[in-house]
Amino acid sequence: MNSVLQLLDKFSIDYQLIEHPSSISCEESEAYISDDIPGIQLRHLFLRDRKKYSFFLFAYNAQRKVCLKKMGQILGVKGLTMASIEDLKQMLNVDSGAVSLCAMINDTEHKVIPLLDEELRTATHYCGVPNVTTATLILSNQAWQQFFKAIDCSPVYIDAPARETERVAGTPRRRALTENEKQQIEQFDRILD
């Protein structure tokens, strides 16, 4: 955490830090964050393709449920799944439960692609853990952009498809891609080439 706060201070990036008992999930940390604090609480997933060629750190609103299979199609990645704790430790140098966008500070070789849900592009503030489970860091959208610039990191925005939680009788299990999802597939083909 110290390296994250030092970087924020070095570049005069405003932030709010809330220290609390250790919590390894969004649900646990919500108990320590008051409702009047601005911003979206983020959930972070450290993802990889089937053959471990591509790694992604995906940040999105903790209240949402996303479909990783459709996301993999949009990204042009086969077998998009959660990466192992060992991969997380090796590539971002953080423990499970302490992963957030702040971990990108440790990706000096730029092997991990930071993915942000499209909703975050217009959010006023969003928060996550500063590489430890005992605090929550809140930054404005502008402050996050300053953070990314300071660590020479360019996040990619994706309109993550929602996970269908209930299946209606008589409908197919797989729905066809929407036009928006097809356009995103074309966009990411160009980005990842």
JSON list of C-alpha atoms in Angstrom, two decimals:
[
{"chain": "A", "resi": 1, "resn": "MET", "atom": "CA", "xyz": [0.00, 0.00, 0.00]},
{"chain": "A", "resi": 2, "resn": "ASN", "atom": "CA", "xyz": [2.82, 2.41, 0.80]},
{"chain": "A", "resi": 3, "resn": "SER", "atom": "CA", "xyz": [4.05, 2.45, -2.80]},
{"chain": "A", "resi": 4, "resn": "VAL", "atom": "CA", "xyz": [0.54, 3.32, -4.04]},
{"chain": "A", "resi": 5, "resn": "LEU", "atom": "CA", "xyz": [0.09, 6.16, -1.55]},
{"chain": "A", "resi": 6, "resn": "GLN", "atom": "CA", "xyz": [3.63, 7.40, -2.22]},
{"chain": "A", "resi": 7, "resn": "LEU", "atom": "CA", "xyz": [2.90, 7.56, -5.93]},
{"chain": "A", "resi": 8, "resn": "LEU", "atom": "CA", "xyz": [-0.39, 9.39, -5.36]},
{"chain": "A", "resi": 9, "resn": "ASP", "atom": "CA", "xyz": [1.36, 11.89, -3.10]},
{"chain": "A", "resi": 10, "resn": "LYS", "atom": "CA", "xyz": [4.31, 12.28, -5.51]},
{"chain": "A", "resi": 11, "resn": "PHE", "atom": "CA", "xyz": [1.97, 13.26, -8.36]},
{"chain": "A", "resi": 12, "resn": "SER", "atom": "CA", "xyz": [-0.35, 15.30, -6.09]},
{"chain": "A", "resi": 13, "resn": "ILE", "atom": "CA", "xyz": [-3.30, 13.03, -6.85]},
{"chain": "A", "resi": 14, "resn": "ASP", "atom": "CA", "xyz": [-6.16, 13.58, -4.42]},
{"chain": "A", "resi": 15, "resn": "TYR", "atom": "CA", "xyz": [-7.57, 10.52, -2.71]},
{"chain": "A", "resi": 16, "resn": "GLN", "atom": "CA", "xyz": [-9.56, 9.43, 0.30]},
{"chain": "A", "resi": 17, "resn": "LEU", "atom": "CA", "xyz": [-8.36, 6.47, 2.34]},
{"chain": "A", "resi": 18, "resn": "ILE", "atom": "CA", "xyz": [-10.60, 4.55, 4.71]},
{"chain": "A", "resi": 19, "resn": "GLU", "atom": "CA", "xyz": [-8.77, 2.10, 6.96]},
{"chain": "A", "resi": 20, "resn": "HIS", "atom": "CA", "xyz": [-10.74, -0.84, 8.33]},
{"chain": "A", "resi": 21, "resn": "PRO", "atom": "CA", "xyz": [-10.31, -4.42, 9.54]},
{"chain": "A", "resi": 22, "resn": "SER", "atom": "CA", "xyz": [-9.15, -6.91, 6.93]},
{"chain": "A", "resi": 23, "resn": "SER", "atom": "CA", "xyz": [-11.84, -7.79, 4.39]},
{"chain": "A", "resi": 24, "resn": "ILE", "atom": "CA", "xyz": [-11.22, -9.99, 1.37]},
{"chain": "A", "resi": 25, "resn": "SER", "atom": "CA", "xyz": [-14.48, -9.43, -0.49]},
{"chain": "A", "resi": 26, "resn": "CYS", "atom": "CA", "xyz": [-16.56, -6.49, -1.65]},
{"chain": "A", "resi": 27, "resn": "GLU", "atom": "CA", "xyz": [-19.39, -7.63, 0.59]},
{"chain": "A", "resi": 28, "resn": "GLU", "atom": "CA", "xyz": [-17.14, -7.58, 3.67]},
{"chain": "A", "resi": 29, "resn": "SER", "atom": "CA", "xyz": [-15.63, -4.17, 2.95]},
{"chain": "A", "resi": 30, "resn": "GLU", "atom": "CA", "xyz": [-19.08, -2.62, 2.33]},
{"chain": "A", "resi": 31, "resn": "ALA", "atom": "CA", "xyz": [-19.72, -2.97, 6.07]},
{"chain": "A", "resi": 32, "resn": "TYR", "atom": "CA", "xyz": [-16.92, -0.47, 6.73]},
{"chain": "A", "resi": 33, "resn": "ILE", "atom": "CA", "xyz": [-17.80, 2.10, 4.07]},
{"chain": "A", "resi": 34, "resn": "SER", "atom": "CA", "xyz": [-20.61, 4.53, 4.79]},
{"chain": "A", "resi": 35, "resn": "ASP", "atom": "CA", "xyz": [-23.37, 5.04, 2.24]},
{"chain": "A", "resi": 36, "resn": "ASP", "atom": "CA", "xyz": [-22.61, 8.75, 1.83]},
{"chain": "A", "resi": 37, "resn": "ILE", "atom": "CA", "xyz": [-19.12, 8.15, 0.38]},
{"chain": "A", "resi": 38, "resn": "PRO", "atom": "CA", "xyz": [-19.11, 8.97, -3.32]},
{"chain": "A", "resi": 39, "resn": "GLY", "atom": "CA", "xyz": [-18.38, 6.44, -5.95]},
{"chain": "A", "resi": 40, "resn": "ILE", "atom": "CA", "xyz": [-18.84, 2.97, -7.23]},
{"chain": "A", "resi": 41, "resn": "GLN", "atom": "CA", "xyz": [-17.36, 0.11, -5.27]},
{"chain": "A", "resi": 42, "resn": "LEU", "atom": "CA", "xyz": [-15.41, -2.02, -7.69]},
{"chain": "A", "resi": 43, "resn": "ARG", "atom": "CA", "xyz": [-15.03, -5.75, -8.01]},
{"chain": "A", "resi": 44, "resn": "HIS", "atom": "CA", "xyz": [-11.76, -6.84, -9.61]},
{"chain": "A", "resi": 45, "resn": "LEU", "atom": "CA", "xyz": [-11.16, -10.06, -11.50]},
{"chain": "A", "resi": 46, "resn": "PHE", "atom": "CA", "xyz": [-7.72, -11.20, -12.58]},
{"chain": "A", "resi": 47, "resn": "LEU", "atom": "CA", "xyz": [-8.40, -13.12, -15.79]},
{"chain": "A", "resi": 48, "resn": "ARG", "atom": "CA", "xyz": [-6.44, -15.09, -18.36]},
{"chain": "A", "resi": 49, "resn": "ASP", "atom": "CA", "xyz": [-6.99, -16.95, -21.60]},
{"chain": "A", "resi": 50, "resn": "ARG", "atom": "CA", "xyz": [-6.87, -20.75, -21.74]},
{"chain": "A", "resi": 51, "resn": "LYS", "atom": "CA", "xyz": [-3.18, -20.91, -22.71]},
{"chain": "A", "resi": 52, "resn": "LYS", "atom": "CA", "xyz": [-1.98, -18.06, -20.45]},
{"chain": "A", "resi": 53, "resn": "TYR", "atom": "CA", "xyz": [-0.95, -15.84, -23.36]},
{"chain": "A", "resi": 54, "resn": "SER", "atom": "CA", "xyz": [-3.10, -12.90, -22.27]},
{"chain": "A", "resi": 55, "resn": "PHE", "atom": "CA", "xyz": [-3.84, -11.60, -18.79]},
{"chain": "A", "resi": 56, "resn": "PHE", "atom": "CA", "xyz": [-6.45, -9.01, -17.86]},
{"chain": "A", "resi": 57, "resn": "LEU", "atom": "CA", "xyz": [-7.36, -7.09, -14.72]},
{"chain": "A", "resi": 58, "resn": "PHE", "atom": "CA", "xyz": [-11.06, -6.37, -15.06]},
{"chain": "A", "resi": 59, "resn": "ALA", "atom": "CA", "xyz": [-12.72, -3.73, -12.84]},
{"chain": "A", "resi": 60, "resn": "TYR", "atom": "CA", "xyz": [-16.48, -3.25, -12.73]},
{"chain": "A", "resi": 61, "resn": "ASN", "atom": "CA", "xyz": [-19.31, -2.21, -10.45]},
{"chain": "A", "resi": 62, "resn": "ALA", "atom": "CA", "xyz": [-19.54, -4.75, -7.63]},
{"chain": "A", "resi": 63, "resn": "GLN", "atom": "CA", "xyz": [-23.35, -4.67, -7.95]},
{"chain": "A", "resi": 64, "resn": "ARG", "atom": "CA", "xyz": [-23.24, -6.09, -11.48]},
{"chain": "A", "resi": 65, "resn": "LYS", "atom": "CA", "xyz": [-22.95, -9.65, -12.71]},
{"chain": "A", "resi": 66, "resn": "VAL", "atom": "CA", "xyz": [-21.03, -10.15, -15.92]},
{"chain": "A", "resi": 67, "resn": "CYS", "atom": "CA", "xyz": [-20.78, -13.02, -18.39]},
{"chain": "A", "resi": 68, "resn": "LEU", "atom": "CA", "xyz": [-17.13, -14.02, -18.80]},
{"chain": "A", "resi": 69, "resn": "LYS", "atom": "CA", "xyz": [-17.91, -16.26, -21.75]},
{"chain": "A", "resi": 70, "resn": "LYS", "atom": "CA", "xyz": [-19.39, -13.37, -23.77]},
{"chain": "A", "resi": 71, "resn": "MET", "atom": "CA", "xyz": [-16.56, -11.11, -22.60]},
{"chain": "A", "resi": 72, "resn": "GLY", "atom": "CA", "xyz": [-14.08, -13.64, -23.94]},
{"chain": "A", "resi": 73, "resn": "GLN", "atom": "CA", "xyz": [-15.86, -13.57, -27.30]},
{"chain": "A", "resi": 74, "resn": "ILE", "atom": "CA", "xyz": [-15.74, -9.77, -27.38]},
{"chain": "A", "resi": 75, "resn": "LEU", "atom": "CA", "xyz": [-12.04, -9.78, -26.52]},
{"chain": "A", "resi": 76, "resn": "GLY", "atom": "CA", "xyz": [-11.30, -12.55, -29.01]},
{"chain": "A", "resi": 77, "resn": "VAL", "atom": "CA", "xyz": [-9.93, -14.71, -26.20]},
{"chain": "A", "resi": 78, "resn": "LYS", "atom": "CA", "xyz": [-10.62, -18.42, -26.00]},
{"chain": "A", "resi": 79, "resn": "GLY", "atom": "CA", "xyz": [-11.36, -19.84, -22.58]},
{"chain": "A", "resi": 80, "resn": "LEU", "atom": "CA", "xyz": [-11.43, -16.60, -20.58]},
{"chain": "A", "resi": 81, "resn": "THR", "atom": "CA", "xyz": [-11.27, -17.63, -16.95]},
{"chain": "A", "resi": 82, "resn": "MET", "atom": "CA", "xyz": [-9.97, -16.61, -13.55]},
{"chain": "A", "resi": 83, "resn": "ALA", "atom": "CA", "xyz": [-6.18, -16.69, -13.28]},
{"chain": "A", "resi": 84, "resn": "SER", "atom": "CA", "xyz": [-4.57, -18.58, -10.43]},
{"chain": "A", "resi": 85, "resn": "ILE", "atom": "CA", "xyz": [-3.46, -17.05, -7.15]},
{"chain": "A", "resi": 86, "resn": "GLU", "atom": "CA", "xyz": [0.10, -17.92, -8.17]},
{"chain": "A", "resi": 87, "resn": "ASP", "atom": "CA", "xyz": [-0.27, -15.97, -11.43]},
{"chain": "A", "resi": 88, "resn": "LEU", "atom": "CA", "xyz": [-1.72, -13.04, -9.48]},
{"chain": "A", "resi": 89, "resn": "LYS", "atom": "CA", "xyz": [1.21, -13.04, -7.07]},
{"chain": "A", "resi": 90, "resn": "GLN", "atom": "CA", "xyz": [3.79, -13.44, -9.84]},
{"chain": "A", "resi": 91, "resn": "MET", "atom": "CA", "xyz": [2.41, -10.84, -12.24]},
{"chain": "A", "resi": 92, "resn": "LEU", "atom": "CA", "xyz": [0.90, -8.18, -9.97]},
{"chain": "A", "resi": 93, "resn": "ASN", "atom": "CA", "xyz": [2.62, -8.96, -6.66]},
{"chain": "A", "resi": 94, "resn": "VAL", "atom": "CA", "xyz": [-0.57, -8.90, -4.59]},
{"chain": "A", "resi": 95, "resn": "ASP", "atom": "CA", "xyz": [-2.44, -11.51, -2.61]},
{"chain": "A", "resi": 96, "resn": "SER", "atom": "CA", "xyz": [-5.93, -12.76, -3.32]},
{"chain": "A", "resi": 97, "resn": "GLY", "atom": "CA", "xyz": [-8.46, -10.29, -1.91]},
{"chain": "A", "resi": 98, "resn": "ALA", "atom": "CA", "xyz": [-6.05, -7.38, -2.29]},
{"chain": "A", "resi": 99, "resn": "VAL", "atom": "CA", "xyz": [-6.20, -7.08, -6.07]},
{"chain": "A", "resi": 100, "resn": "SER", "atom": "CA", "xyz": [-7.41, -3.80, -7.55]},
{"chain": "A", "resi": 101, "resn": "LEU", "atom": "CA", "xyz": [-6.48, -1.31, -10.25]},
{"chain": "A", "resi": 102, "resn": "CYS", "atom": "CA", "xyz": [-3.76, -0.15, -7.86]},
{"chain": "A", "resi": 103, "resn": "ALA", "atom": "CA", "xyz": [-1.95, -3.44, -8.52]},
{"chain": "A", "resi": 104, "resn": "MET", "atom": "CA", "xyz": [-1.15, -2.17, -12.02]},
{"chain": "A", "resi": 105, "resn": "ILE", "atom": "CA", "xyz": [1.66, -0.21, -10.34]},
{"chain": "A", "resi": 106, "resn": "ASN", "atom": "CA", "xyz": [3.49, -3.55, -10.06]},
{"chain": "A", "resi": 107, "resn": "ASP", "atom": "CA", "xyz": [3.06, -4.48, -13.74]},
{"chain": "A", "resi": 108, "resn": "THR", "atom": "CA", "xyz": [6.22, -2.73, -14.90]},
{"chain": "A", "resi": 109, "resn": "GLU", "atom": "CA", "xyz": [6.55, -4.98, -17.97]},
{"chain": "A", "resi": 110, "resn": "HIS", "atom": "CA", "xyz": [2.97, -4.19, -19.09]},
{"chain": "A", "resi": 111, "resn": "LYS", "atom": "CA", "xyz": [1.95, -7.84, -19.42]},
{"chain": "A", "resi": 112, "resn": "VAL", "atom": "CA", "xyz": [-1.52, -7.29, -17.95]},
{"chain": "A", "resi": 113, "resn": "ILE", "atom": "CA", "xyz": [-4.24, -5.44, -19.85]},
{"chain": "A", "resi": 114, "resn": "PRO", "atom": "CA", "xyz": [-6.40, -3.33, -17.53]},
{"chain": "A", "resi": 115, "resn": "LEU", "atom": "CA", "xyz": [-10.06, -3.61, -18.53]},
{"chain": "A", "resi": 116, "resn": "LEU", "atom": "CA", "xyz": [-12.62, -1.18, -17.14]},
{"chain": "A", "resi": 117, "resn": "ASP", "atom": "CA", "xyz": [-16.34, -1.58, -17.57]},
{"chain": "A", "resi": 118, "resn": "GLU", "atom": "CA", "xyz": [-17.80, 1.18, -19.75]},
{"chain": "A", "resi": 119, "resn": "GLU", "atom": "CA", "xyz": [-19.82, 2.43, -16.76]},
{"chain": "A", "resi": 120, "resn": "LEU", "atom": "CA", "xyz": [-16.58, 3.65, -15.17]},
{"chain": "A", "resi": 121, "resn": "ARG", "atom": "CA", "xyz": [-15.85, 6.02, -18.05]},
{"chain": "A", "resi": 122, "resn": "THR", "atom": "CA", "xyz": [-18.49, 8.43, -16.73]},
{"chain": "A", "resi": 123, "resn": "ALA", "atom": "CA", "xyz": [-18.47, 7.58, -13.02]},
{"chain": "A", "resi": 124, "resn": "THR", "atom": "CA", "xyz": [-17.54, 10.48, -10.76]},
{"chain": "A", "resi": 125, "resn": "HIS", "atom": "CA", "xyz": [-15.58, 8.32, -8.30]},
{"chain": "A", "resi": 126, "resn": "TYR", "atom": "CA", "xyz": [-14.73, 4.66, -7.90]},
{"chain": "A", "resi": 127, "resn": "CYS", "atom": "CA", "xyz": [-12.96, 2.78, -5.18]},
{"chain": "A", "resi": 128, "resn": "GLY", "atom": "CA", "xyz": [-10.97, -0.33, -4.50]},
{"chain": "A", "resi": 129, "resn": "VAL", "atom": "CA", "xyz": [-8.31, -1.65, -2.16]},
{"chain": "A", "resi": 130, "resn": "PRO", "atom": "CA", "xyz": [-4.79, -0.16, -2.33]},
{"chain": "A", "resi": 131, "resn": "ASN", "atom": "CA", "xyz": [-3.07, -3.58, -2.63]},
{"chain": "A", "resi": 132, "resn": "VAL", "atom": "CA", "xyz": [-4.00, -4.48, 0.96]},
{"chain": "A", "resi": 133, "resn": "THR", "atom": "CA", "xyz": [-7.19, -5.80, 2.52]},
{"chain": "A", "resi": 134, "resn": "THR", "atom": "CA", "xyz": [-7.21, -3.32, 5.41]},
{"chain": "A", "resi": 135, "resn": "ALA", "atom": "CA", "xyz": [-8.15, -0.15, 3.54]},
{"chain": "A", "resi": 136, "resn": "THR", "atom": "CA", "xyz": [-10.34, 1.22, 0.78]},
{"chain": "A", "resi": 137, "resn": "LEU", "atom": "CA", "xyz": [-9.09, 3.91, -1.58]},
{"chain": "A", "resi": 138, "resn": "ILE", "atom": "CA", "xyz": [-11.51, 6.35, -3.21]},
{"chain": "A", "resi": 139, "resn": "LEU", "atom": "CA", "xyz": [-10.40, 8.44, -6.19]},
{"chain": "A", "resi": 140, "resn": "SER", "atom": "CA", "xyz": [-12.28, 10.62, -8.60]},
{"chain": "A", "resi": 141, "resn": "ASN", "atom": "CA", "xyz": [-12.39, 9.52, -12.21]},
{"chain": "A", "resi": 142, "resn": "GLN", "atom": "CA", "xyz": [-9.91, 12.27, -13.06]},
{"chain": "A", "resi": 143, "resn": "ALA", "atom": "CA", "xyz": [-7.58, 11.11, -10.28]},
{"chain": "A", "resi": 144, "resn": "TRP", "atom": "CA", "xyz": [-7.69, 7.54, -11.62]},
{"chain": "A", "resi": 145, "resn": "GLN", "atom": "CA", "xyz": [-6.72, 8.86, -15.06]},
{"chain": "A", "resi": 146, "resn": "GLN", "atom": "CA", "xyz": [-3.79, 10.70, -13.45]},
{"chain": "A", "resi": 147, "resn": "PHE", "atom": "CA", "xyz": [-2.79, 7.46, -11.69]},
{"chain": "A", "resi": 148, "resn": "PHE", "atom": "CA", "xyz": [-2.84, 5.50, -14.96]},
{"chain": "A", "resi": 149, "resn": "LYS", "atom": "CA", "xyz": [-0.78, 8.18, -16.68]},
{"chain": "A", "resi": 150, "resn": "ALA", "atom": "CA", "xyz": [1.75, 8.21, -13.81]},
{"chain": "A", "resi": 151, "resn": "ILE", "atom": "CA", "xyz": [2.34, 4.46, -14.18]},
{"chain": "A", "resi": 152, "resn": "ASP", "atom": "CA", "xyz": [2.25, 4.57, -18.00]},
{"chain": "A", "resi": 153, "resn": "CYS", "atom": "CA", "xyz": [-0.84, 2.41, -18.20]},
{"chain": "A", "resi": 154, "resn": "SER", "atom": "CA", "xyz": [-3.68, 2.72, -20.70]},
{"chain": "A", "resi": 155, "resn": "PRO", "atom": "CA", "xyz": [-6.90, 1.07, -19.57]},
{"chain": "A", "resi": 156, "resn": "VAL", "atom": "CA", "xyz": [-9.26, -0.39, -22.15]},
{"chain": "A", "resi": 157, "resn": "TYR", "atom": "CA", "xyz": [-12.98, 0.16, -21.72]},
{"chain": "A", "resi": 158, "resn": "ILE", "atom": "CA", "xyz": [-15.39, -2.66, -22.46]},
{"chain": "A", "resi": 159, "resn": "ASP", "atom": "CA", "xyz": [-19.16, -2.75, -22.33]},
{"chain": "A", "resi": 160, "resn": "ALA", "atom": "CA", "xyz": [-19.21, -5.99, -20.36]},
{"chain": "A", "resi": 161, "resn": "PRO", "atom": "CA", "xyz": [-22.21, -8.16, -21.15]},
{"chain": "A", "resi": 162, "resn": "ALA", "atom": "CA", "xyz": [-24.48, -8.89, -18.21]},
{"chain": "A", "resi": 163, "resn": "ARG", "atom": "CA", "xyz": [-24.78, -12.43, -16.99]},
{"chain": "A", "resi": 164, "resn": "GLU", "atom": "CA", "xyz": [-28.22, -13.85, -17.42]},
{"chain": "A", "resi": 165, "resn": "THR", "atom": "CA", "xyz": [-29.05, -15.15, -13.98]},
{"chain": "A", "resi": 166, "resn": "GLU", "atom": "CA", "xyz": [-32.35, -16.82, -14.80]},
{"chain": "A", "resi": 167, "resn": "ARG", "atom": "CA", "xyz": [-33.33, -18.77, -17.85]},
{"chain": "A", "resi": 168, "resn": "VAL", "atom": "CA", "xyz": [-36.88, -18.36, -19.08]},
{"chain": "A", "resi": 169, "resn": "ALA", "atom": "CA", "xyz": [-38.52, -21.63, -20.08]},
{"chain": "A", "resi": 170, "resn": "GLY", "atom": "CA", "xyz": [-38.72, -22.03, -23.85]},
{"chain": "A", "resi": 171, "resn": "THR", "atom": "CA", "xyz": [-35.81, -19.74, -24.63]},
{"chain": "A", "resi": 172, "resn": "PRO", "atom": "CA", "xyz": [-32.45, -20.95, -25.90]},
{"chain": "A", "resi": 173, "resn": "ARG", "atom": "CA", "xyz": [-29.60, -21.24, -23.39]},
{"chain": "A", "resi": 174, "resn": "ARG", "atom": "CA", "xyz": [-27.35, -19.13, -25.58]},
{"chain": "A", "resi": 175, "resn": "ARG", "atom": "CA", "xyz": [-28.52, -15.83, -26.86]},
{"chain": "A", "resi": 176, "resn": "ALA", "atom": "CA", "xyz": [-27.14, -14.33, -30.04]},
{"chain": "A", "resi": 177, "resn": "LEU", "atom": "CA", "xyz": [-24.61, -11.53, -29.80]},
{"chain": "A", "resi": 178, "resn": "THR", "atom": "CA", "xyz": [-26.14, -8.07, -29.90]},
{"chain": "A", "resi": 179, "resn": "GLU", "atom": "CA", "xyz": [-24.99, -5.54, -32.51]},
{"chain": "A", "resi": 180, "resn": "ASN", "atom": "CA", "xyz": [-23.12, -3.64, -29.78]},
{"chain": "A", "resi": 181, "resn": "GLU", "atom": "CA", "xyz": [-21.27, -6.83, -28.76]},
{"chain": "A", "resi": 182, "resn": "LYS", "atom": "CA", "xyz": [-20.38, -7.53, -32.42]},
{"chain": "A", "resi": 183, "resn": "GLN", "atom": "CA", "xyz": [-18.95, -4.00, -32.77]},
{"chain": "A", "resi": 184, "resn": "GLN", "atom": "CA", "xyz": [-16.89, -4.48, -29.63]},
{"chain": "A", "resi": 185, "resn": "ILE", "atom": "CA", "xyz": [-15.47, -7.73, -31.01]},
{"chain": "A", "resi": 186, "resn": "GLU", "atom": "CA", "xyz": [-14.29, -5.83, -34.10]},
{"chain": "A", "resi": 187, "resn": "GLN", "atom": "CA", "xyz": [-12.86, -3.04, -31.91]},
{"chain": "A", "resi": 188, "resn": "PHE", "atom": "CA", "xyz": [-10.86, -5.45, -29.73]},
{"chain": "A", "resi": 189, "resn": "ASP", "atom": "CA", "xyz": [-9.59, -7.37, -32.73]},
{"chain": "A", "resi": 190, "resn": "ARG", "atom": "CA", "xyz": [-7.90, -4.13, -33.78]},
{"chain": "A", "resi": 191, "resn": "ILE", "atom": "CA", "xyz": [-6.62, -3.32, -30.25]},
{"chain": "A", "resi": 192, "resn": "LEU", "atom": "CA", "xyz": [-5.16, -6.75, -29.55]},
{"chain": "A", "resi": 193, "resn": "ASP", "atom": "CA", "xyz": [-3.52, -7.25, -32.97]}
]
